mmCIF file of C-alpha atoms in Angstrom:
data_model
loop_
_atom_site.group_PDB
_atom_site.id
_atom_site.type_symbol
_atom_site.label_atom_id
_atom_site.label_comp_id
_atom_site.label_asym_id
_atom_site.label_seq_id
_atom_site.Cartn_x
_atom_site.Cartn_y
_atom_site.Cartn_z
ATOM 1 C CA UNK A 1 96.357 155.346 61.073
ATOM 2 C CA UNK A 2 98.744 153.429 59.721
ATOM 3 C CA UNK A 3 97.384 151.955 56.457
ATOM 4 C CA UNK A 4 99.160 148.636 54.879
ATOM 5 C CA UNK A 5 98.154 146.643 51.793
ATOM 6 C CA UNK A 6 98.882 143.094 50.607
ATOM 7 C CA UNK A 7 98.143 141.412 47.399
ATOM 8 C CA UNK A 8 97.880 138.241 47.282
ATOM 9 C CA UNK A 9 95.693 138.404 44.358
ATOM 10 C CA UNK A 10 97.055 140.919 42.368
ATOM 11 C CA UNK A 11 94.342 142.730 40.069
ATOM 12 C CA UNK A 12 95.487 146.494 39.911
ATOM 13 C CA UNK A 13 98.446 146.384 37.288
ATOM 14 C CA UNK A 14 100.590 149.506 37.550
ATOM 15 C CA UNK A 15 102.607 150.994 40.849
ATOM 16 C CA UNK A 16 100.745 154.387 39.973
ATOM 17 C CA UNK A 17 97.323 152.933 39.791
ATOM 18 C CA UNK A 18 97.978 150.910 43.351
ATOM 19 C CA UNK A 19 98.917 154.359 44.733
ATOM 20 C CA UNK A 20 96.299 155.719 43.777
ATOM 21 C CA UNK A 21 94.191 153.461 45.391
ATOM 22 C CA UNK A 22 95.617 152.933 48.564
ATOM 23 C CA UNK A 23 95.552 156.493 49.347
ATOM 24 C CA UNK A 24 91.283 156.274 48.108
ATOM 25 C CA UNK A 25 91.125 153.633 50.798
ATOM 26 C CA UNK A 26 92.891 155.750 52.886
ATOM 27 C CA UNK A 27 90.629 158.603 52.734
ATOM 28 C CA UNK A 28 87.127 156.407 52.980
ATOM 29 C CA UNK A 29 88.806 154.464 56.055
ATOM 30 C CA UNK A 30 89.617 157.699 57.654
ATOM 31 C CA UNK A 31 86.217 159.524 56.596
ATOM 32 C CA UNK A 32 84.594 156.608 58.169
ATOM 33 C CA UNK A 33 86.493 156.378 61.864
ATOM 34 C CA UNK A 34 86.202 159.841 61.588
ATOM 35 C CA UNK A 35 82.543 159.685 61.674
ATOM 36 C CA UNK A 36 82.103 156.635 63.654
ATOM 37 C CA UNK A 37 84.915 157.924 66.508
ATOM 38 C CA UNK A 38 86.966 155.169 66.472
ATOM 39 C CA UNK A 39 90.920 155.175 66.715
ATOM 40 C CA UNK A 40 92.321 152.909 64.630
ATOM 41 C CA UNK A 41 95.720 152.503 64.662
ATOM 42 C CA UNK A 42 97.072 150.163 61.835
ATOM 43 C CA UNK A 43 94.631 148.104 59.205
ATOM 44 C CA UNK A 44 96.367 145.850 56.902
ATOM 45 C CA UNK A 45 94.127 145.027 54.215
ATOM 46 C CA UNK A 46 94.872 142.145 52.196
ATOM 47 C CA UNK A 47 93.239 141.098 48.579
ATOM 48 C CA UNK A 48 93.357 137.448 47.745
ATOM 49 C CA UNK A 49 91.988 134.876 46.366
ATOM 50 C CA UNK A 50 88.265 132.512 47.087
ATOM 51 C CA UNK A 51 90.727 129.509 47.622
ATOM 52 C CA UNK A 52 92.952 132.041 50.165
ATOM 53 C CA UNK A 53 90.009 133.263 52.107
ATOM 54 C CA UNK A 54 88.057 129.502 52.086
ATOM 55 C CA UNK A 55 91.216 128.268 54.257
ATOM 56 C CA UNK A 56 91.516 131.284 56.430
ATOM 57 C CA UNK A 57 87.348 131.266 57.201
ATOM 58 C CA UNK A 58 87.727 127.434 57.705
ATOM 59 C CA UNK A 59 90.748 127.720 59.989
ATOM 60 C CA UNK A 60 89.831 130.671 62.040
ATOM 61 C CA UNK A 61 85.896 130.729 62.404
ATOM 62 C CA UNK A 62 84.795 127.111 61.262
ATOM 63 C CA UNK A 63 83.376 127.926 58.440
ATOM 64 C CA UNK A 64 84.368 125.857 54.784
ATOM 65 C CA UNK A 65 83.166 128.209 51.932
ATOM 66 C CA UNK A 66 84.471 131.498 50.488
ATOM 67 C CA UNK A 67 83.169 134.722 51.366
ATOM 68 C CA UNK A 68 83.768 138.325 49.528
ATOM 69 C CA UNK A 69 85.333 139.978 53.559
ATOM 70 C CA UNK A 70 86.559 138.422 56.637
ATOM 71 C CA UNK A 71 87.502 141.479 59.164
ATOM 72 C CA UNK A 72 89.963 140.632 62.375
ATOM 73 C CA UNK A 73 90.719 142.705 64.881
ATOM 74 C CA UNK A 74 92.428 143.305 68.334
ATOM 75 C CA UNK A 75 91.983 146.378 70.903
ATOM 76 C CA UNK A 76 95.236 147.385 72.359
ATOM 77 C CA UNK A 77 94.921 148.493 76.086
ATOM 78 C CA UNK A 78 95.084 152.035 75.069
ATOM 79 C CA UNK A 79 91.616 151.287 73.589
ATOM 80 C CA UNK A 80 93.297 151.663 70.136
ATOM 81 C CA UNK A 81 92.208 149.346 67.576
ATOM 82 C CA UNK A 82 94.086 147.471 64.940
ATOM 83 C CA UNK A 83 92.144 145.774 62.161
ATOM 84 C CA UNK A 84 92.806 143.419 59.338
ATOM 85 C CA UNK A 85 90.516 142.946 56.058
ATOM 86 C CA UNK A 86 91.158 139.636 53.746
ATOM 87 C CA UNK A 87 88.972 140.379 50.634
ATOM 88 C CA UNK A 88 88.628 137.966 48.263
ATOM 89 C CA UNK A 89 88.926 139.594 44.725
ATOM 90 C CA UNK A 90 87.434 136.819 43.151
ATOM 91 C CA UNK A 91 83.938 136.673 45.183
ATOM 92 C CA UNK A 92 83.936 141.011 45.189
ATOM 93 C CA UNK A 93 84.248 140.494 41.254
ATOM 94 C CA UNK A 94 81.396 137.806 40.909
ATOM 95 C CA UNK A 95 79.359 140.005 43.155
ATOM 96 C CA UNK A 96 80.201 143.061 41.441
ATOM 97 C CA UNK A 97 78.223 141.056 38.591
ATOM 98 C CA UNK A 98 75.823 139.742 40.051
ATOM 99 C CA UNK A 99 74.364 143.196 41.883
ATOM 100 C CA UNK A 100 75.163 144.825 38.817
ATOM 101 C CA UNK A 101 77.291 147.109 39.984
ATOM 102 C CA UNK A 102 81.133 148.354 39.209
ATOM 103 C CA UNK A 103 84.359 146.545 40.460
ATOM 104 C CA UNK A 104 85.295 149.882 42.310
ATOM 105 C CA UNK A 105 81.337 149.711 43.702
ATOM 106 C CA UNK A 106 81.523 146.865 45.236
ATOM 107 C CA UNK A 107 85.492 146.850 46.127
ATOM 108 C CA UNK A 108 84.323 150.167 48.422
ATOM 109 C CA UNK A 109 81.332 148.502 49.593
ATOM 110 C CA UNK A 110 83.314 145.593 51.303
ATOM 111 C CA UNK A 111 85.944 147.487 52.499
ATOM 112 C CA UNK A 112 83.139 150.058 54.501
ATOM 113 C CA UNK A 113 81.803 146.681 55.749
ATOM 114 C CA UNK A 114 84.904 145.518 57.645
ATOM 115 C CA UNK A 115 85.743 148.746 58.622
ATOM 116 C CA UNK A 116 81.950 149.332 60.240
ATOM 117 C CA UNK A 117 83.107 145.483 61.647
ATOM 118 C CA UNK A 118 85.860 147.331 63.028
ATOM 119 C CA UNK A 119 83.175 149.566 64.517
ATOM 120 C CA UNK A 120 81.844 147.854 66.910
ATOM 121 C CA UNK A 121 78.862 146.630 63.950
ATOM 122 C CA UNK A 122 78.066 143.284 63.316
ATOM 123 C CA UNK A 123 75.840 141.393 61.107
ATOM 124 C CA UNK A 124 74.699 138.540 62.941
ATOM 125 C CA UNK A 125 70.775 139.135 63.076
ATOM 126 C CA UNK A 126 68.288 140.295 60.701
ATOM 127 C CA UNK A 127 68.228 143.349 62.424
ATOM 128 C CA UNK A 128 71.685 143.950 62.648
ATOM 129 C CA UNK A 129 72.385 143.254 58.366
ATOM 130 C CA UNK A 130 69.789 146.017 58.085
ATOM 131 C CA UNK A 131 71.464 148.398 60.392
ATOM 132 C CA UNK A 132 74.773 147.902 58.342
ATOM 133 C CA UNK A 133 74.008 147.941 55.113
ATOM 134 C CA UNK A 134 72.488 151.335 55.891
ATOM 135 C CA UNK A 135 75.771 152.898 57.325
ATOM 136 C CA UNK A 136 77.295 151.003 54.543
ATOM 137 C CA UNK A 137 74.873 152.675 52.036
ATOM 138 C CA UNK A 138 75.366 156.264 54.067
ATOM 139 C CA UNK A 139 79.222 156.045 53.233
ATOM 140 C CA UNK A 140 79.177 154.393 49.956
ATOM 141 C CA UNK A 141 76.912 157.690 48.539
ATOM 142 C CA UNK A 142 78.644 160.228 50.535
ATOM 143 C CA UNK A 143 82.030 159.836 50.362
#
């Protein structure tokens, strides 16, 4: 898989530290298509801003308010999948806070969450959230 990330928002400081935590994401993202048997074949994952992801929800799904993940994706007819992530730093770090939890925490938790999106999961019923957060839960404490 061909991993690729953007920063619009920029909130890891040093070239060694973003490195480091591309190849993290790496590892979870692979761990987790691994698991699920999915081929992914390129994610881009992109950090940005509330104001950043507030136009892309509004333009692309209708919806005018920020949210912490907005996962895209698009099956090639090999049945290969390739998968974008726009995370909003500033609504992972407010949540981070509010579910008193780490920045790294909840960073991992929303990136397992549009990668389950990339899945085939969704989070559209009550049923669904709860089937989710579970896997989400299941590779948050395991990996």
């Amino acid at each position: 898989m061909k991993l690729s990330i953007l920063y619009k928002k920029d909130f890891i400081k040093t070239p060694e530290k973003r490195k480091k935590f591309k190849m993290s994401l790496g590892k979870l993202a692979d761990d987790i298509l691994k698991s699920e048997n999915v081929n992914v074949s390129a994610l881009n994952i992109i950090f940005c801003s509330d104001e950043f992801i507030r136009d892309h929800n509004k333009r692309f799904l209708g919806h005018d308010y920020e949210t912490d993940i907005i996962t895209f994706h698009d099956t090639e007819e090999e049945g290969r999948i390739e998968g974008e992530l726009l995370i909003s730093i500033d609504t992972v770090k407010s949540n981070a806070t509010k579910y008193k939890t780490t920045l790294n925490n909840e960073l991992r938790r929303v990136v397992i969450h549009g990668i389950l999106h990339l899945c085939g999961y969704n989070d559209k019923t009550h049923a669904e959230k709860k089937q989710i957060r579970k896997k989400e839960d299941h590779f948050l404490n395991n990996k």
